[in-house]
GROMACS .gro file of C-alpha atoms in nm:
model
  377
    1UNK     CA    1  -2.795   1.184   1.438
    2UNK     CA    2  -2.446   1.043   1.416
    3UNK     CA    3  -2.123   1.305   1.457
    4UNK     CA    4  -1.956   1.307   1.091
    5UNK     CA    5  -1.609   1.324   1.243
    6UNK     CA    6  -1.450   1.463   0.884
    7UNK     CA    7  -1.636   1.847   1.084
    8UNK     CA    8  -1.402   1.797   1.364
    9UNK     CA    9  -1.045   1.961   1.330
   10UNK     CA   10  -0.779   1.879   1.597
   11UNK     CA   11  -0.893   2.126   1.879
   12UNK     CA   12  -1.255   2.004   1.834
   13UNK     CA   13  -1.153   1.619   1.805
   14UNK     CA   14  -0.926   1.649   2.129
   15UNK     CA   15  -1.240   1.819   2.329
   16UNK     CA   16  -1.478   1.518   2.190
   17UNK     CA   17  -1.254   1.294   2.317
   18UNK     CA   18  -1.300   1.460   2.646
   19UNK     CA   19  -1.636   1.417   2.624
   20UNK     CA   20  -1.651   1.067   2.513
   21UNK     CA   21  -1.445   0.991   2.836
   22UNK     CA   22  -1.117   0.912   2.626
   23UNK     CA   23  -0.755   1.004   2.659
   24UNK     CA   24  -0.691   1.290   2.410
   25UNK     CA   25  -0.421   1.111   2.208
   26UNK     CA   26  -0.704   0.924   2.049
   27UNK     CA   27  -0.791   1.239   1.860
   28UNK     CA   28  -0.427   1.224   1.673
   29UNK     CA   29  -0.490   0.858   1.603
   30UNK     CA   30  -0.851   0.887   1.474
   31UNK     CA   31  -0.730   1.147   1.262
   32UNK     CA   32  -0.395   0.961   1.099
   33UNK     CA   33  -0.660   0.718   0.975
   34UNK     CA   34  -0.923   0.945   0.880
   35UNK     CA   35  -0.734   1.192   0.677
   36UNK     CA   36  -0.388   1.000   0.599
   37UNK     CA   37  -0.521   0.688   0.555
   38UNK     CA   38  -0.872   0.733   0.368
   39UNK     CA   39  -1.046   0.473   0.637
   40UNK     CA   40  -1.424   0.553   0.685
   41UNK     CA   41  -1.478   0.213   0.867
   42UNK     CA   42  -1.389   0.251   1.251
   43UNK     CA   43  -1.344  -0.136   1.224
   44UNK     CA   44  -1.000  -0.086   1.015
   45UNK     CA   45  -0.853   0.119   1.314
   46UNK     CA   46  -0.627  -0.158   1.448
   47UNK     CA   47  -0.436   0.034   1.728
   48UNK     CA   48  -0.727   0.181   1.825
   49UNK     CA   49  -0.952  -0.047   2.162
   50UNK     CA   50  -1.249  -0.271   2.010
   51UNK     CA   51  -1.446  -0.092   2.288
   52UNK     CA   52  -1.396   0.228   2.176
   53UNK     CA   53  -1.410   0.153   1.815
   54UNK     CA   54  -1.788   0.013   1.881
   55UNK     CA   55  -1.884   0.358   2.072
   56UNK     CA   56  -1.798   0.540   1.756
   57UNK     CA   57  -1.960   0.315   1.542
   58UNK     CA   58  -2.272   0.395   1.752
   59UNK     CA   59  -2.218   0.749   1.787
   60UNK     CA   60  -2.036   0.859   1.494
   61UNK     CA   61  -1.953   0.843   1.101
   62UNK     CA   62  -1.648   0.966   0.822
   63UNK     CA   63  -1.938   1.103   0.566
   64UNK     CA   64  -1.757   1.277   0.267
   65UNK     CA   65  -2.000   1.394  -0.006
   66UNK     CA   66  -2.091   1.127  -0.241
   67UNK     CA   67  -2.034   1.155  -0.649
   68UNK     CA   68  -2.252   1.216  -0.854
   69UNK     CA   69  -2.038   1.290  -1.180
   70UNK     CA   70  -1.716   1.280  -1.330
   71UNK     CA   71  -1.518   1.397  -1.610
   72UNK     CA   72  -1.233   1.364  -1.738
   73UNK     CA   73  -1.019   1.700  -1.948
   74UNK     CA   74  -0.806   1.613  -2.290
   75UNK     CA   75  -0.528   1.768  -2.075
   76UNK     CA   76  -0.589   1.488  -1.756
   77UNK     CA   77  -0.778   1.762  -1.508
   78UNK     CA   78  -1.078   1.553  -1.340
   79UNK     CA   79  -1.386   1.732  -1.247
   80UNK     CA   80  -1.647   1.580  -0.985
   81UNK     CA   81  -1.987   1.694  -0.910
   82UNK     CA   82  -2.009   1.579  -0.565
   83UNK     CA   83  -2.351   1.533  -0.373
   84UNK     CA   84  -2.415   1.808  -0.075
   85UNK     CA   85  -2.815   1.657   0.008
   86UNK     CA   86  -3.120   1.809  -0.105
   87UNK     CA   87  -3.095   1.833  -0.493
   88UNK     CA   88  -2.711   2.007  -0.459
   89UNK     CA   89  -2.410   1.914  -0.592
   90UNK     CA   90  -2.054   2.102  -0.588
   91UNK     CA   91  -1.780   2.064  -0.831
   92UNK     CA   92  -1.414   2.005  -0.738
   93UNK     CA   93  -1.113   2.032  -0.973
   94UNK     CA   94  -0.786   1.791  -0.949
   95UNK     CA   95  -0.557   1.912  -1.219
   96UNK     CA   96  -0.203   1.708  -1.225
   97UNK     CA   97   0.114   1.825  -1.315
   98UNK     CA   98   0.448   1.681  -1.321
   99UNK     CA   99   0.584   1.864  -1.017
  100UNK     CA  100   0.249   1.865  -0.860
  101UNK     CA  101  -0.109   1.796  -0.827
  102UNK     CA  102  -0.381   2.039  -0.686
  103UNK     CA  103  -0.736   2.039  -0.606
  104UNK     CA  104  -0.950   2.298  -0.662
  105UNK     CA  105  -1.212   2.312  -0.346
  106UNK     CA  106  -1.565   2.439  -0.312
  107UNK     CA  107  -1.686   2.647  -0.034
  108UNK     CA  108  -2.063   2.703  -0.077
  109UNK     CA  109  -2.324   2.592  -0.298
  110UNK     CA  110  -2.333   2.902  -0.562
  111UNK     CA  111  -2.203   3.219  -0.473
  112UNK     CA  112  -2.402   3.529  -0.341
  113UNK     CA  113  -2.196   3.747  -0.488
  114UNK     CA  114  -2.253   3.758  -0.844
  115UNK     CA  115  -2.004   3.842  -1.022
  116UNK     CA  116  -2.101   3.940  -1.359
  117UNK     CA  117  -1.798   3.664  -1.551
  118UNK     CA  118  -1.850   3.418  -1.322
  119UNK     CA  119  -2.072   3.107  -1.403
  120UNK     CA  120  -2.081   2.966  -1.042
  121UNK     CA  121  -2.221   3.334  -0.957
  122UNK     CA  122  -2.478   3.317  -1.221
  123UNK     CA  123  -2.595   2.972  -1.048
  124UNK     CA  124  -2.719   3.167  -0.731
  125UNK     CA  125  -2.695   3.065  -0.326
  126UNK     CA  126  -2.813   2.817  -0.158
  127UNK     CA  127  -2.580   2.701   0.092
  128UNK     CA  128  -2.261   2.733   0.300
  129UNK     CA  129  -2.088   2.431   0.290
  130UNK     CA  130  -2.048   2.232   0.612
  131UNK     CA  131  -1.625   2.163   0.763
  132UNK     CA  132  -1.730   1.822   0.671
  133UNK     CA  133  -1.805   1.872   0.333
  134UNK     CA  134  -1.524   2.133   0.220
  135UNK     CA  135  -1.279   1.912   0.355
  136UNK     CA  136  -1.457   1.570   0.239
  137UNK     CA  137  -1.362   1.718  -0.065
  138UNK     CA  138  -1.007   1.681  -0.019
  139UNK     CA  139  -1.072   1.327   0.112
  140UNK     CA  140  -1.245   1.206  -0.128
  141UNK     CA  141  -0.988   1.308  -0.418
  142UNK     CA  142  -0.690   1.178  -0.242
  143UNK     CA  143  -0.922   0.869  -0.169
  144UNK     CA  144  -0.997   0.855  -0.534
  145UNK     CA  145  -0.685   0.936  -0.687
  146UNK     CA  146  -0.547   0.667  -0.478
  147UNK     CA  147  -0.721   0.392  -0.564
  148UNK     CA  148  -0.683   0.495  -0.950
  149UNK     CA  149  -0.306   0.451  -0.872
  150UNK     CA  150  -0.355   0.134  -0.718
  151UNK     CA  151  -0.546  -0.001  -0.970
  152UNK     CA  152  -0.225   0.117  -1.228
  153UNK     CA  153   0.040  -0.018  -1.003
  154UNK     CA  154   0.128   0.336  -0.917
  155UNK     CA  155   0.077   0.286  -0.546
  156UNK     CA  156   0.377   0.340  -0.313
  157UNK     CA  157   0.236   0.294   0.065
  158UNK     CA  158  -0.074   0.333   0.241
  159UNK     CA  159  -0.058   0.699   0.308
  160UNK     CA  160  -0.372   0.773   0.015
  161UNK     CA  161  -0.262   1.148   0.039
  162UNK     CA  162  -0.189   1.251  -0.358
  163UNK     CA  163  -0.276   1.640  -0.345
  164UNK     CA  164  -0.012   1.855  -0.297
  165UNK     CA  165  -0.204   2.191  -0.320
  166UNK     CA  166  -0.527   2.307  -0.198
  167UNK     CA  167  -0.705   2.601  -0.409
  168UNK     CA  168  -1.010   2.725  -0.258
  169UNK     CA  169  -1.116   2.850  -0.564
  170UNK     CA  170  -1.389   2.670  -0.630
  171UNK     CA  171  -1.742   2.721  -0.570
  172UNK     CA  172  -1.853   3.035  -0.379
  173UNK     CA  173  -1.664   3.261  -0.180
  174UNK     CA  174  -1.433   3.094   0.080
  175UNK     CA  175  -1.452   3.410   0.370
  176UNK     CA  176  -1.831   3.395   0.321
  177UNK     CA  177  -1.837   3.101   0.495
  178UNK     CA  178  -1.541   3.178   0.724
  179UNK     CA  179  -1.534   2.930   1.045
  180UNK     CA  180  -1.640   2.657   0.835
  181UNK     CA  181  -1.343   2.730   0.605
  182UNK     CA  182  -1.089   2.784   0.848
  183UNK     CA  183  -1.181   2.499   1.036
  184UNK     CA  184  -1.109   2.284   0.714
  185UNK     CA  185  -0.796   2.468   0.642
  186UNK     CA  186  -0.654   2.395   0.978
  187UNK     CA  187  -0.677   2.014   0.914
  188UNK     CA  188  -0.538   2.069   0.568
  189UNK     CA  189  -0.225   2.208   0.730
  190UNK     CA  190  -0.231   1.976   1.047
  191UNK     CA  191   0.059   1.732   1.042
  192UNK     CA  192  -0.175   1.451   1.185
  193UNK     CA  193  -0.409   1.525   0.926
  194UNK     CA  194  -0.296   1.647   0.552
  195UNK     CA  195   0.030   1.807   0.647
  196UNK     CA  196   0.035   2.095   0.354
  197UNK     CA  197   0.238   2.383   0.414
  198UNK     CA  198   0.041   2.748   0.467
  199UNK     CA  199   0.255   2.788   0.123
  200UNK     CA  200   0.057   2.505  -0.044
  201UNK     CA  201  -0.301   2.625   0.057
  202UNK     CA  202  -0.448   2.933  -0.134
  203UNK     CA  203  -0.784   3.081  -0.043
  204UNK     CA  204  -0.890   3.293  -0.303
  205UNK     CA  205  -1.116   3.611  -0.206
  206UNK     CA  206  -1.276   3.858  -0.420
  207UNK     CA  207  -1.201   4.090  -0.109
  208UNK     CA  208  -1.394   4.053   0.242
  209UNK     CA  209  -1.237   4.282   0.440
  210UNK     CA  210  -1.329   4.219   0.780
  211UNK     CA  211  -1.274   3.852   0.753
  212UNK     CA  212  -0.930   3.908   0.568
  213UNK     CA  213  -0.812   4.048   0.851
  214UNK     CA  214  -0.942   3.785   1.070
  215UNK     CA  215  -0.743   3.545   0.839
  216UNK     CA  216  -0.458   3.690   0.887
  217UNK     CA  217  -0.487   3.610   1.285
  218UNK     CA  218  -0.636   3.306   1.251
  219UNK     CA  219  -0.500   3.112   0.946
  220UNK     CA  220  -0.300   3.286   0.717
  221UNK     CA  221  -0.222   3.110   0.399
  222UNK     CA  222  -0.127   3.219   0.081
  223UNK     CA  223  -0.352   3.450  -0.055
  224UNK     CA  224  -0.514   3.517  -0.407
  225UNK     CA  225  -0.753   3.845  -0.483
  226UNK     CA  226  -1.006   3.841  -0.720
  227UNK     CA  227  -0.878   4.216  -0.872
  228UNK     CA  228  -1.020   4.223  -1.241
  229UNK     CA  229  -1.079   4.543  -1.289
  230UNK     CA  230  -0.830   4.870  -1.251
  231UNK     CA  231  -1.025   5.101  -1.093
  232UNK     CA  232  -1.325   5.172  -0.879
  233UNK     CA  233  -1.618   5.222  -1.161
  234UNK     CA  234  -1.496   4.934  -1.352
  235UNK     CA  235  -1.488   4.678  -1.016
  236UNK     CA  236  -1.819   4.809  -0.864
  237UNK     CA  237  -1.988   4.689  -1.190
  238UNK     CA  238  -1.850   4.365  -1.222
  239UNK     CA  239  -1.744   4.262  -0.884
  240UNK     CA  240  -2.011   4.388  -0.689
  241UNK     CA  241  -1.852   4.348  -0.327
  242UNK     CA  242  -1.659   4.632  -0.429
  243UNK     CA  243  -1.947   4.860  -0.380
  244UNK     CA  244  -1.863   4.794   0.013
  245UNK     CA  245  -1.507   4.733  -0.003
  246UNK     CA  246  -1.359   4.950  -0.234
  247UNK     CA  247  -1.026   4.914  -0.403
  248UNK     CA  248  -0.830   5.148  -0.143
  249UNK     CA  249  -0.992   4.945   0.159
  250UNK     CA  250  -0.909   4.586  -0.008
  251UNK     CA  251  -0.551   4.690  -0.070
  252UNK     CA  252  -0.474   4.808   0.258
  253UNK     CA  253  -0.602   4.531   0.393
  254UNK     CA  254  -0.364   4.345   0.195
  255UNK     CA  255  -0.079   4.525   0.328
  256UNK     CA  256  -0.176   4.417   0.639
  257UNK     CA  257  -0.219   4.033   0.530
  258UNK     CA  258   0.131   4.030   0.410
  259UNK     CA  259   0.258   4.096   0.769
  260UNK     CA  260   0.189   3.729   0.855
  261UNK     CA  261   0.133   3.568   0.504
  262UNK     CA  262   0.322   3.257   0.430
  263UNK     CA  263   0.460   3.467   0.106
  264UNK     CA  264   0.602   3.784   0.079
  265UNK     CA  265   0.363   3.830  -0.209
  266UNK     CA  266  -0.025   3.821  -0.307
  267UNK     CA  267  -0.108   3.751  -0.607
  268UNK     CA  268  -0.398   3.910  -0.765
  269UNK     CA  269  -0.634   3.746  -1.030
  270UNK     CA  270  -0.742   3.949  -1.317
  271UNK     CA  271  -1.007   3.781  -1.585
  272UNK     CA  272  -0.949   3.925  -1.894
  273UNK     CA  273  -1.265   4.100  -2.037
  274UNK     CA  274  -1.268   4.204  -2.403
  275UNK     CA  275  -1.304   4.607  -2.439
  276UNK     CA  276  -1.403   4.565  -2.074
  277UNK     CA  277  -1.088   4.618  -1.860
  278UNK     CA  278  -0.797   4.483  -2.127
  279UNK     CA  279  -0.674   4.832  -2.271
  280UNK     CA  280  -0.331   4.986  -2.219
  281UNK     CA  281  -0.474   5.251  -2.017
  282UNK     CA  282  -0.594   4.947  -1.786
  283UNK     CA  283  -0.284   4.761  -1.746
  284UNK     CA  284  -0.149   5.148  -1.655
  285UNK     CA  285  -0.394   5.165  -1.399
  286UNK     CA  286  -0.320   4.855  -1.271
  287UNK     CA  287   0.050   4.923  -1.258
  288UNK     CA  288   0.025   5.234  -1.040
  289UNK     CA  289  -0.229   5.069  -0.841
  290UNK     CA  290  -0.086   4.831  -0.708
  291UNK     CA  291   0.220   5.036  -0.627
  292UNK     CA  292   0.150   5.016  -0.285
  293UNK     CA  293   0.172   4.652  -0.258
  294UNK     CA  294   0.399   4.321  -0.273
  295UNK     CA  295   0.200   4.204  -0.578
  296UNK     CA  296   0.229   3.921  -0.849
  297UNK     CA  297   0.001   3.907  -1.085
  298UNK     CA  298  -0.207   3.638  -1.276
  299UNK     CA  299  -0.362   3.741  -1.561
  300UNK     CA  300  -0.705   3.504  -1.668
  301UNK     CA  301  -0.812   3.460  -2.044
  302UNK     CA  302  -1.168   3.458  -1.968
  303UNK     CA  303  -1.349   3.122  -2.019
  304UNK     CA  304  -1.719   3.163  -2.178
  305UNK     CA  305  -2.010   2.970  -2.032
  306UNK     CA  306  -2.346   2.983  -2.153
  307UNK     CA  307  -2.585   3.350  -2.161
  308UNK     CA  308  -2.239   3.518  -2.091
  309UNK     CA  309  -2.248   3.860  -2.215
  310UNK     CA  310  -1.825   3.893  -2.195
  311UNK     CA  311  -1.562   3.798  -2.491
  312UNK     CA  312  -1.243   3.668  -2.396
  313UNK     CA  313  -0.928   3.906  -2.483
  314UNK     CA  314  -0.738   3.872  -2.758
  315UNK     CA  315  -0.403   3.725  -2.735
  316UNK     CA  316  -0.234   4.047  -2.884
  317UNK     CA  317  -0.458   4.200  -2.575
  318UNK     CA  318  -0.313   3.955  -2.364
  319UNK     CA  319  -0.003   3.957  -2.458
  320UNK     CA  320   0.037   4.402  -2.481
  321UNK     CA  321  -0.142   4.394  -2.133
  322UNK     CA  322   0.125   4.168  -1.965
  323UNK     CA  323   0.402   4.313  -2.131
  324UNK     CA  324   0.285   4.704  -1.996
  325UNK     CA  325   0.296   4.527  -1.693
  326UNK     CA  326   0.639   4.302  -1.666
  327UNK     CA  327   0.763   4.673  -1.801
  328UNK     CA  328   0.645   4.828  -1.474
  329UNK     CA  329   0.868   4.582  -1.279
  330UNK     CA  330   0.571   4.337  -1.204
  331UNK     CA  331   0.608   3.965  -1.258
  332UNK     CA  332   0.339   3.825  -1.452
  333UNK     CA  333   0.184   3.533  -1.568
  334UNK     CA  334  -0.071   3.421  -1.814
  335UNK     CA  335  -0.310   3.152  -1.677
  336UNK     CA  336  -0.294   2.852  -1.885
  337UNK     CA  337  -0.651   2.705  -1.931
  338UNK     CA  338  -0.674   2.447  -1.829
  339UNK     CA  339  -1.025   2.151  -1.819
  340UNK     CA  340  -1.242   2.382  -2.041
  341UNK     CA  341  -1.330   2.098  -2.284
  342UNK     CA  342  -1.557   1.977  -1.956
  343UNK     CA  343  -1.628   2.313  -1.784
  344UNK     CA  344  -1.373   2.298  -1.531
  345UNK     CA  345  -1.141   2.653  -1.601
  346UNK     CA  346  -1.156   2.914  -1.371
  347UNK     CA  347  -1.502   3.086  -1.367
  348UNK     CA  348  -1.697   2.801  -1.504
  349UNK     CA  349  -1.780   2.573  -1.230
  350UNK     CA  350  -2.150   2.562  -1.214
  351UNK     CA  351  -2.225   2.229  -1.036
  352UNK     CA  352  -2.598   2.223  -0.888
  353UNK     CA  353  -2.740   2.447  -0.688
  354UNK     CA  354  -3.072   2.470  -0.578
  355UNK     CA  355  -3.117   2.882  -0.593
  356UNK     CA  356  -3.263   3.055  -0.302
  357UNK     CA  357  -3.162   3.400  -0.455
  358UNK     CA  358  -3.413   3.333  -0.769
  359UNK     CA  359  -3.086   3.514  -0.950
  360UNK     CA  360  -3.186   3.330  -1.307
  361UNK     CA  361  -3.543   3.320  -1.274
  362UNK     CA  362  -3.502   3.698  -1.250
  363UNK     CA  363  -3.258   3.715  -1.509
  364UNK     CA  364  -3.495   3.534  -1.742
  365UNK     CA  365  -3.748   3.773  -1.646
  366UNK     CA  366  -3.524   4.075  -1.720
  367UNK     CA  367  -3.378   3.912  -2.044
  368UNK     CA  368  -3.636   3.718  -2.166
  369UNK     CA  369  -3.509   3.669  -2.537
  370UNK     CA  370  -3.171   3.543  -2.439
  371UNK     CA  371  -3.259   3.261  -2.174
  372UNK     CA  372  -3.527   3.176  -2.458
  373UNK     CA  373  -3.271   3.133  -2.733
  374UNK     CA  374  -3.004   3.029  -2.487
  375UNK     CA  375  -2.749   3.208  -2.708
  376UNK     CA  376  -2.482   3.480  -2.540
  377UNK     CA  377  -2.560   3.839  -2.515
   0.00000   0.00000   0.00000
């Protein structure tokens, strides 16, 4: 089976060229067309030997996932259902804005976790993603995005890159599928490769201890925690990792992170869950909790999908929550939805996922009225 060269970050490249009897500057150069460039077709490398350029033609590919879908938001955000083999399909996000444009990334088919407001975690597991296909991803926008530009005149050289920012808050959860994720990371930030600052890439975690420390050795970038709830009883039942990594535990951890994070903040992501974790007593909570930390915080009107049993908060909820907050000394902000009209706000990317876990099979079993009438709880 042919190499797909979009699994190979620098370190990996440079020790294939090794192997393949090559000088190691060829990795640099295969990878300025690969990821700055957009070329697939080893033919197009001009300053790269004919000779060469036929032994990776036999030996080797640039396979991003294909599409299968796309849609396009009121509000300009793009969602694609992109095809992972084998009846799967992951979603990516590309929402523009005048000072940027970012790309929401996918790191497994489903999620194992299963979080209670999430849609992706009511999808179930199948899959970690492959290096190839997290950061085909990012390819295959900029790729995409490019030639829309093109096509508008917008075009300025042959550098296809358009993303600015990288949010791997997609799909899944990104420190679930760790070395695959990291390994994709590193060729976001590469220079030869996509050249993003560690600023510019967030991985977003619901809280993995073990491997957030690992992060912060290997490849920290800024960091995002899925908080959502203010205390233990609250986050146990709707974020079930917390069960093993308690609050305490995740926010140490934290502390630690920010000794080598890119920002001298984290921010922490908290859906907002009508009568579930959106009273003043909450925000209170909140506001002592996170005492102990550099924190900004990012509050999420919850987006409904379908056989949700959770209400978004009210705005005056909203609104008194923040302000109990900002009051505290905390600066906060108020997640602006964005791509719901297709499905593509935080918590609702579903995309297609062959389920191992039999998660709504045994919901249906458990709940058998609901799935019938396909109405929310």
């Amino acid at each position: 089976m042919a190499m797909n060269l979009l699994d190979y970050d620098a370190e990996r490249l440079g020790q294939l060229m090794v192997q393949l009897g090559e000088k190691p500057f060829r990795a640099k150069q295969l990878m300025k067309w690969i990821h700055q460039r957009g070329v697939a077709d080893f033919d197009a490398m001009s300053d790269i030997a004919k000779s060469f350029r036929q032994k990776l033609a036999a030996d080797a590919k640039i396979a991003p996932p294909e599409m299968m879908a796309e849609q396009l938001a009121k509000d300009g955000t793009r969602k694609w259902l992109l095809d992972v083999g084998t009846g799967n399909g992951v979603e990516a996000v590309f929402i523009p804005e005048d000072d940027r444009g970012t790309l929401c990334i996918s790191s497994q088919v489903g999620c194992a976790l299963d979080c209670s407001f999430c849609s992706t975690g009511r999808q179930g597991f199948n899959r970690n993603l492959s290096t190839a296909e997290i950061i085909g991803q990012l390819w295959w926008a900029n790729k995409r995005l490019s030639f829309d530009a093109a096509r508008i005149g917008e075009a300025k050289n042959e550098d296809t890159r358009i993303v600015s920012n990288v949010v791997m808050m997609g799909m899944g959860e990104p420190l679930a599928n760790y070395d695959n994720v990291v390994a994709a990371m590193r060729l976001m930030l590469d220079d030869n490769a996509y050249g993003l600052s560690r600023r510019r890439v967030t991985l977003s975690t619901s809280g993995l201890v073990p491997q957030l420390d690992r992060l912060r050795e290997d490849c920290p970038v800024a960091l995002a925690v899925s908080l959502h709830a203010p205390n233990d009883a609250i986050r146990d039942d709707i974020v079930p990792i917390n069960q093993k990594y308690p609050l305490k535990e995740l926010l140490d951890a934290c502390n630690r992170y920010l000794e080598k994070a890119p920002r001298d903040f984290i921010t922490y992501e908290y859906v907002m869950l009508d009568g579930v974790n959106d009273l003043p007593e909450h925000a209170r909570q909140v506001a002592a909790m996170l005492r102990s930390t550099s924190a900004k915080i990012n509050l999420i009107p919850f987006n409904p999908f379908p056989n949700s049993s959770f209400k978004r908060s009210s705005r005056d909820a909203i609104v008194r929550f923040r302000d109990i907050l900002q009051q505290a000394g905390y600066i906060v902000t108020v997640r602006k939805t964005r791509g719901d009209d297709i499905d593509a706000a935080c918590g609702q990317l579903a995309g297609q996922v062959q389920d191992k876990t039999r998660r709504l099979e045994r919901m249906a079993e458990t709940r058998p009225i609901l799935f019938k009438n396909g109405g929310s709880a």
